[in-house]
Coordinates of C-alpha atoms and ligand atoms in Angstrom, one line a residue:
X1 CA 22.1 -13.8 -11.7
X2 CA 22.3 -17.2 -13.5
X3 CA 22.8 -17.7 -17.1
X4 CA 19.3 -19.6 -16.8
X5 CA 17.9 -16.9 -15.7
X6 CA 19.3 -14.1 -17.7
X7 CA 17.8 -16.1 -21.3
X8 CA 14.3 -16.3 -19.5
X9 CA 14.1 -12.5 -19.9
X10 CA 11.9 -10.6 -22.1
X11 CA 12.7 -8.3 -24.7
X12 CA 14.2 -4.7 -24.0
X13 CA 11.7 -2.2 -24.2
X14 CA 10.5 -0.1 -27.4
X15 CA 11.9 3.6 -27.9
X16 CA 8.4 5.2 -26.8
X17 CA 8.6 3.8 -23.8
X18 CA 12.1 4.7 -23.4
X19 CA 11.0 8.4 -24.2
X20 CA 8.3 7.9 -20.9
X21 CA 11.6 6.6 -19.7
X22 CA 13.7 9.5 -20.0
X23 CA 10.5 11.5 -18.9
X24 CA 10.3 9.6 -15.8
X25 CA 14.2 10.0 -14.9
X26 CA 13.9 14.0 -15.4
X27 CA 10.9 14.4 -13.4
X28 CA 13.2 12.5 -10.4
X29 CA 16.0 14.9 -11.7
X30 CA 13.9 18.1 -10.6
X31 CA 12.4 16.4 -7.5
X32 CA 16.0 16.0 -6.3
X33 CA 16.9 19.4 -7.5
X34 CA 14.7 20.8 -5.0
X35 CA 14.6 18.4 -2.3
X36 CA 18.5 18.4 -0.6
X37 CA 19.3 15.1 0.5
X38 CA 15.7 13.5 0.0
X39 CA 17.0 11.1 -2.8
X40 CA 15.1 8.1 -0.7
X41 CA 12.2 10.0 -0.4
X42 CA 12.0 10.9 -4.1
X43 CA 12.7 7.5 -5.5
X44 CA 10.1 6.2 -3.0
X45 CA 7.5 9.2 -4.3
X46 CA 8.4 7.9 -7.3
X47 CA 7.9 4.1 -7.1
X48 CA 4.5 4.4 -5.6
X49 CA 3.2 6.7 -8.6
X50 CA 5.0 3.6 -10.8
X51 CA 3.3 1.0 -8.6
X52 CA 0.2 2.5 -8.2
X53 CA 0.4 2.2 -4.4
X54 CA 0.2 4.7 -1.6
X55 CA 2.9 5.9 0.6
X56 CA 2.8 7.1 4.8
X57 CA 5.5 9.5 5.3
X58 CA 6.8 9.6 8.9
X59 CA 8.9 12.6 10.0
X60 CA 9.4 15.6 12.6
X61 CA 7.9 18.9 11.3
X62 CA 9.7 20.9 8.9
X63 CA 11.4 17.7 7.0
X64 CA 9.9 18.8 3.8
X65 CA 7.4 16.2 3.6
X66 CA 4.6 18.6 2.0
X67 CA 7.1 20.3 -0.1
X68 CA 7.7 17.1 -1.7
X69 CA 4.7 15.9 -2.5
X70 CA 3.6 19.9 -3.9
X71 CA 6.8 19.0 -6.1
X72 CA 5.7 16.1 -7.4
X73 CA 2.3 17.6 -7.9
X74 CA 3.9 20.3 -10.0
X75 CA 5.6 17.7 -12.4
X76 CA 2.2 15.9 -12.9
X77 CA -0.3 17.1 -15.3
X78 CA -3.1 16.0 -13.0
X79 CA -5.3 17.6 -10.5
X80 CA -4.2 17.5 -6.6
X81 CA -5.3 18.0 -3.3
X82 CA -4.6 18.4 0.2
X83 CA -6.7 17.5 3.3
X84 CA -5.2 18.6 6.7
X85 CA -6.8 16.4 9.5
X86 CA -8.1 17.5 12.5
X87 CA -10.0 15.3 15.1
X88 CA -13.7 16.9 14.0
X89 CA -12.9 15.7 10.3
X90 CA -15.6 13.9 9.0
X91 CA -15.7 11.4 5.8
X92 CA -17.7 13.5 3.5
X93 CA -14.7 16.1 4.0
X94 CA -13.0 13.8 1.8
X95 CA -15.5 11.8 -0.2
X96 CA -18.0 14.2 -1.5
X97 CA -21.7 14.7 -0.4
X98 CA -24.9 14.8 -2.2
X99 CA -26.7 17.8 -2.1
X100 CA -30.3 19.0 -2.8
X101 CA -30.8 21.1 -6.2
X102 CA -33.7 23.0 -5.3
X103 CA -33.6 24.9 -8.9
X104 CA -32.8 21.8 -10.8
X105 CA -35.2 19.3 -8.2
X106 CA -32.0 16.8 -8.0
X107 CA -29.7 15.2 -5.8
X108 CA -26.3 16.4 -7.2
X109 CA -23.0 15.0 -5.7
X110 CA -20.6 17.2 -5.0
X111 CA -16.7 15.2 -5.5
X112 CA -14.9 15.9 -2.4
X113 CA -10.9 15.8 -2.5
X114 CA -10.6 12.3 -3.1
X115 CA -11.6 12.6 -6.6
X116 CA -8.3 14.3 -7.4
X117 CA -5.1 12.0 -9.0
X118 CA -2.3 13.2 -6.0
X119 CA -4.0 13.7 -2.5
X120 CA -1.9 14.9 0.2
X121 CA -3.5 13.9 3.8
X122 CA -1.6 15.7 6.5
X123 CA -1.0 14.5 10.0
X124 CA -3.1 11.2 9.3
X125 CA -3.3 10.5 13.1
X126 CA -5.3 13.5 13.8
X127 CA -8.0 12.1 11.6
X128 CA -10.7 10.2 13.6
X129 CA -11.2 6.4 12.5
X130 CA -14.1 7.0 10.8
X131 CA -12.4 9.3 8.6
X132 CA -9.6 7.4 8.3
X133 CA -11.6 4.1 7.4
X134 CA -13.4 5.9 4.1
X135 CA -9.7 7.4 3.5
X136 CA -8.2 3.6 3.5
X137 CA -11.3 1.9 1.6
X138 CA -10.8 4.2 -0.9
X139 CA -7.3 3.4 -1.1
X140 CA -7.9 0.2 -1.7
X141 CA -10.2 -0.4 -4.1
X142 CA -10.1 3.0 -5.9
X143 CA -13.8 3.5 -5.5
X144 CA -16.0 5.3 -2.9
X145 CA -19.4 4.6 -2.0
X146 CA -21.6 7.8 -1.3
X147 CA -25.2 7.6 -0.4
X148 CA -25.7 4.5 -2.0
X149 CA -23.8 5.6 -5.3
X150 CA -20.4 4.0 -5.7
X151 CA -18.2 6.7 -7.5
X152 CA -14.8 5.7 -9.3
X153 CA -11.4 7.5 -8.5
X154 CA -9.4 8.6 -11.0
X155 CA -6.4 6.6 -12.5
X156 CA -3.9 6.8 -11.7
X157 CA -5.1 7.7 -7.7
X158 CA -2.1 8.5 -5.3
X159 CA -2.6 8.9 -1.7
X160 CA 0.6 10.5 0.2
X161 CA -0.1 10.5 4.0
X162 CA 2.0 12.0 6.5
X163 CA 2.3 11.6 10.3
X164 CA 4.3 13.1 12.7
X165 CA 6.2 10.6 15.3
X166 CA 6.4 13.1 17.8
X167 CA 3.0 13.7 18.9
X168 CA 0.9 11.5 20.9
X169 CA -1.7 13.8 22.4
X170 CA -4.9 13.9 20.6
X171 CA -3.9 11.3 17.8
X172 CA -6.1 8.4 16.4
X173 CA -3.0 6.1 15.5
X174 CA -3.4 4.0 12.3
X175 CA -4.4 0.5 13.1
X176 CA -1.9 -2.1 11.9
X177 CA -4.8 -3.7 9.3
X178 CA -5.4 -0.5 8.1
X179 CA -1.4 0.7 7.7
X180 CA -1.2 -2.6 5.5
X181 CA -2.9 -0.6 2.6
X182 CA 0.2 1.3 2.3
X183 CA 2.9 0.1 -0.5
X184 CA 5.6 2.0 1.5
X185 CA 6.2 3.5 4.6
X186 CA 8.9 5.9 4.8
X187 CA 10.8 7.4 7.5
X188 CA 12.2 10.9 7.0
X189 CA 15.5 12.1 9.0
X190 CA 17.0 15.0 9.6
X191 CA 19.4 16.4 7.4
X192 CA 23.3 16.3 7.7
X193 CA 24.5 19.6 8.2
X194 CA 26.2 19.9 4.6
X195 CA 22.6 19.4 3.6
X196 CA 21.2 21.6 5.4
X197 CA 23.3 24.7 4.5
X198 CA 22.0 23.8 0.7
X199 CA 18.9 23.8 2.2
X200 CA 19.5 27.6 3.1
X201 CA 20.7 28.6 -0.1
X202 CA 18.3 26.9 -2.0
X203 CA 15.3 28.5 0.3
X204 CA 16.4 32.0 0.6
X205 CA 17.3 32.0 -3.3
X206 CA 13.1 31.1 -3.9
X207 CA 12.4 33.8 -1.4
X208 CA 14.4 36.3 -2.9
X209 CA 13.5 35.4 -6.8
X210 CA 11.4 32.4 -7.8
X211 CA 11.0 28.8 -6.9
X212 CA 12.4 26.8 -10.3
X213 CA 9.6 25.2 -12.1
X214 CA 10.1 21.5 -12.6
X215 CA 11.6 20.6 -15.6
X216 CA 8.8 18.2 -16.9
X217 CA 5.2 17.8 -16.5
X218 CA 4.3 14.3 -17.1
X219 CA 0.6 13.8 -18.7
X220 CA -1.4 11.1 -16.8
X221 CA -0.9 9.2 -20.1
X222 CA 2.3 8.9 -19.6
X223 CA 2.2 8.0 -15.8
X224 CA -0.2 5.0 -17.0
X225 CA 2.5 4.0 -19.9
X226 CA 5.2 4.4 -17.3
X227 CA 3.0 2.4 -14.6
X228 CA 2.7 -0.3 -17.1
X229 CA 6.2 -0.4 -18.3
X230 CA 7.4 -0.7 -14.3
X231 CA 5.0 -3.5 -13.8
X232 CA 6.5 -5.3 -16.7
X233 CA 9.7 -5.9 -15.2
X234 CA 10.9 -9.1 -15.3
X235 CA 11.5 -10.7 -11.9
X236 CA 13.4 -14.1 -12.0
X237 CA 11.8 -17.2 -10.5
X238 CA 14.6 -17.8 -8.4
X239 CA 14.3 -13.7 -7.3
X240 CA 10.5 -14.6 -6.3
X241 CA 12.2 -17.9 -4.4
X242 CA 14.3 -15.0 -2.8
X243 CA 11.1 -12.5 -1.7
X244 CA 9.2 -15.8 0.3
X245 CA 12.1 -16.6 2.1
X246 CA 12.4 -13.0 3.3
X247 CA 9.1 -13.0 4.0
X248 CA 8.6 -16.3 5.4
X249 CA 11.0 -15.5 7.6
X250 CA 9.1 -13.5 9.7
X251 CA 6.6 -16.3 10.1
X252 CA 9.1 -19.5 11.0
X253 CA 12.3 -19.9 12.3
X254 CA 13.7 -20.4 8.5
X255 CA 15.9 -17.7 8.6
X256 CA 16.4 -16.8 12.0
X257 CA 14.7 -17.9 15.2
X258 CA 15.7 -15.1 17.2
X259 CA 14.9 -12.7 15.4
X260 CA 11.4 -14.9 14.5
X261 CA 10.9 -14.7 18.2
X262 CA 10.8 -11.1 18.3
X263 CA 7.5 -10.9 15.9
X264 CA 3.7 -11.0 17.0
X265 CA 2.3 -10.4 13.9
X266 CA 4.2 -11.8 10.7
X267 CA 3.6 -9.9 7.3
X268 CA 1.0 -11.6 4.7
X269 CA 1.3 -12.2 1.0
X270 CA 0.4 -8.5 0.5
X271 CA 3.4 -7.4 1.9
X272 CA 5.6 -9.6 -0.1
X273 CA 3.2 -8.8 -3.3
X274 CA 4.2 -5.1 -2.1
X275 CA 7.9 -5.5 -2.2
X276 CA 7.8 -7.2 -5.5
X277 CA 5.6 -4.5 -7.3
X278 CA 8.1 -1.6 -5.4
X279 CA 11.1 -3.4 -6.3
X280 CA 9.8 -3.7 -9.9
X281 CA 9.4 0.2 -10.2
X282 CA 12.5 0.5 -8.7
X283 CA 14.4 -1.4 -10.8
X284 CA 12.8 0.7 -13.5
X285 CA 14.1 3.9 -12.4
X286 CA 17.4 2.4 -12.5
X287 CA 17.0 1.3 -16.0
X288 CA 17.2 -2.2 -15.3
X289 CA 14.6 -4.8 -17.1
X290 CA 14.8 -7.1 -14.5
X291 CA 14.9 -6.8 -10.6
X292 CA 17.6 -7.8 -8.4
X293 CA 18.1 -8.6 -4.7
X294 CA 19.5 -5.2 -4.0
X295 CA 16.0 -3.8 -4.8
X296 CA 14.7 -6.0 -2.6
X297 CA 17.1 -5.2 -0.1
X298 CA 16.7 -1.6 -0.7
X299 CA 13.1 -1.7 0.1
X300 CA 12.5 -4.1 2.5
X301 CA 12.2 -2.3 6.0
X302 CA 9.6 0.2 3.9
X303 CA 7.4 -2.4 2.3
X304 CA 7.2 -4.8 5.4
X305 CA 8.3 -3.3 8.5
X306 CA 5.2 -1.7 8.8
X307 CA 2.9 -4.5 8.3
X308 CA 4.9 -6.7 11.5
X309 CA 3.9 -6.2 15.3
X310 CA 6.2 -6.9 18.0
X311 CA 6.1 -9.1 20.9
X312 CA 5.8 -6.8 23.7
X313 CA 9.2 -8.0 25.4
X314 CA 11.1 -6.8 21.7
X315 CA 9.2 -3.5 22.0
X316 CA 10.3 -3.4 26.0
X317 CA 13.6 -4.0 25.3
X318 CA 13.9 -1.2 22.7
X319 CA 13.7 -3.3 19.4
X320 CA 12.0 -1.6 16.7
X321 CA 10.2 -3.5 13.2
X322 CA 12.9 -2.1 11.1
X323 CA 15.5 -3.3 13.0
X324 CA 14.1 -6.6 12.5
X325 CA 13.8 -6.4 8.8
X326 CA 16.9 -5.3 8.6
X327 CA 18.5 -8.2 10.3
X328 CA 15.8 -10.8 7.7
X329 CA 17.9 -9.3 4.9
X330 CA 21.2 -9.5 6.6
X331 CA 20.7 -12.9 6.9
X332 CA 18.3 -14.3 4.1
X333 CA 20.7 -16.0 1.5
X334 CA 19.7 -13.7 -2.0
X335 CA 20.0 -16.2 -4.8
Ligands
ATP401 N1 15.3 19.0 2.1 C1 14.6 20.0 1.9 N2 14.7 20.2 0.6 C2 14.1 22.0 0.6 N3 13.8 22.4 1.5 C3 13.7 21.9 2.8 C4 14.4 20.6 2.8 N4 13.6 20.2 4.2 C5 13.0 21.4 4.5 N5 12.7 22.6 4.0 C6 12.2 23.6 3.8 O1 12.0 23.8 5.2 C7 10.4 24.1 5.1 C8 9.4 22.9 5.7 O2 9.4 22.0 4.9 P1 7.8 21.6 4.9 O3 6.5 22.3 5.2 O4 7.4 20.8 3.3 O5 8.0 20.4 6.2 P2 6.9 19.5 6.2 O6 7.8 18.1 6.6 O7 5.4 19.0 6.2 O8 6.0 19.9 7.8 P3 5.1 19.5 8.7 O9 5.5 18.6 9.4 O10 5.8 20.5 10.2 O11 4.0 19.8 8.2 C9 10.3 24.6 3.8 O12 10.3 26.0 3.8 C10 11.2 23.7 2.7 O13 11.2 24.6 2.4
MG402 MG1 3.6 19.5 6.1

């Protein structure tokens, strides 16, 4: 980074902020301890939490998606709900419903699972479109309207939705416009042999003894303070130029005409903003007070690939949105 850019950086965080920062790192260590070989997933869960964003996790069954979110909930002093999506789910099953109380002569609102701080929405692509749109609307607006009344959702409010890539029968794929509501789309892969061996030991120990508790439980106040500190992370003008150059590469031939030609729908400014905010949270987790190109490069696929659509020709050739974004990252001049 240039000297001029460094000079523009704000002052270092205070000691109260340092305290919150070390508790966030303890939360990260606790998550990693119980999720073998899932460093990337853990980092992204925390980035979601620190950015006020929502995550879509995609992976085959049995890859610890549910375990990861449950463990995160154990490290937070907030309420947690889990929704298993099925084709007969109704919007009110998520939002809640208004019932008539005969004894008191009033209508009473019974809040649904969306009124929790952390919500795991399992197999979101099995929910019918009306439920998906109620969910995604609440994610975008942090409020929901039921029977003409608008209810504010908690703060923090984080949705982690999962979907299984190998199932197509009986699913309702999320429309591209709705995918855009997720800050990051994280793909979890199969563990390597060494990790799998450790998973056996860990889960065997849990079955025969007891699961190790999370070392910290962050209060919601602390989560808000950490989020504020993460969002205050400095992004230099040169880095903003880099972000714009990279995303523009999905729209124009400026980076690579060949990669651009594979894209039917480019990323919108919401994608650029998502990458900047996620980059700030990553910098915060890495103990920096400024974002560096590496933060952008590390998160570009997760922040942008689900926001672009490929041409039918590119898809037929077996190219993937993640591959295209990786190509753009490799060819975009950083600073
Ligand atoms: N990386 C891992 N670290 C620790 N445990 C793991 C890991 N991967 C899998 N497991 C174990 O495998 C089992 C399945 O995990 P889990 O139920 O969280 O999977 P899932 O991804 O939610 O599956 P599904 O898609 O079927 O809901 C659990 O017992 C979990 O402890
Ligand atoms: Mg699960």
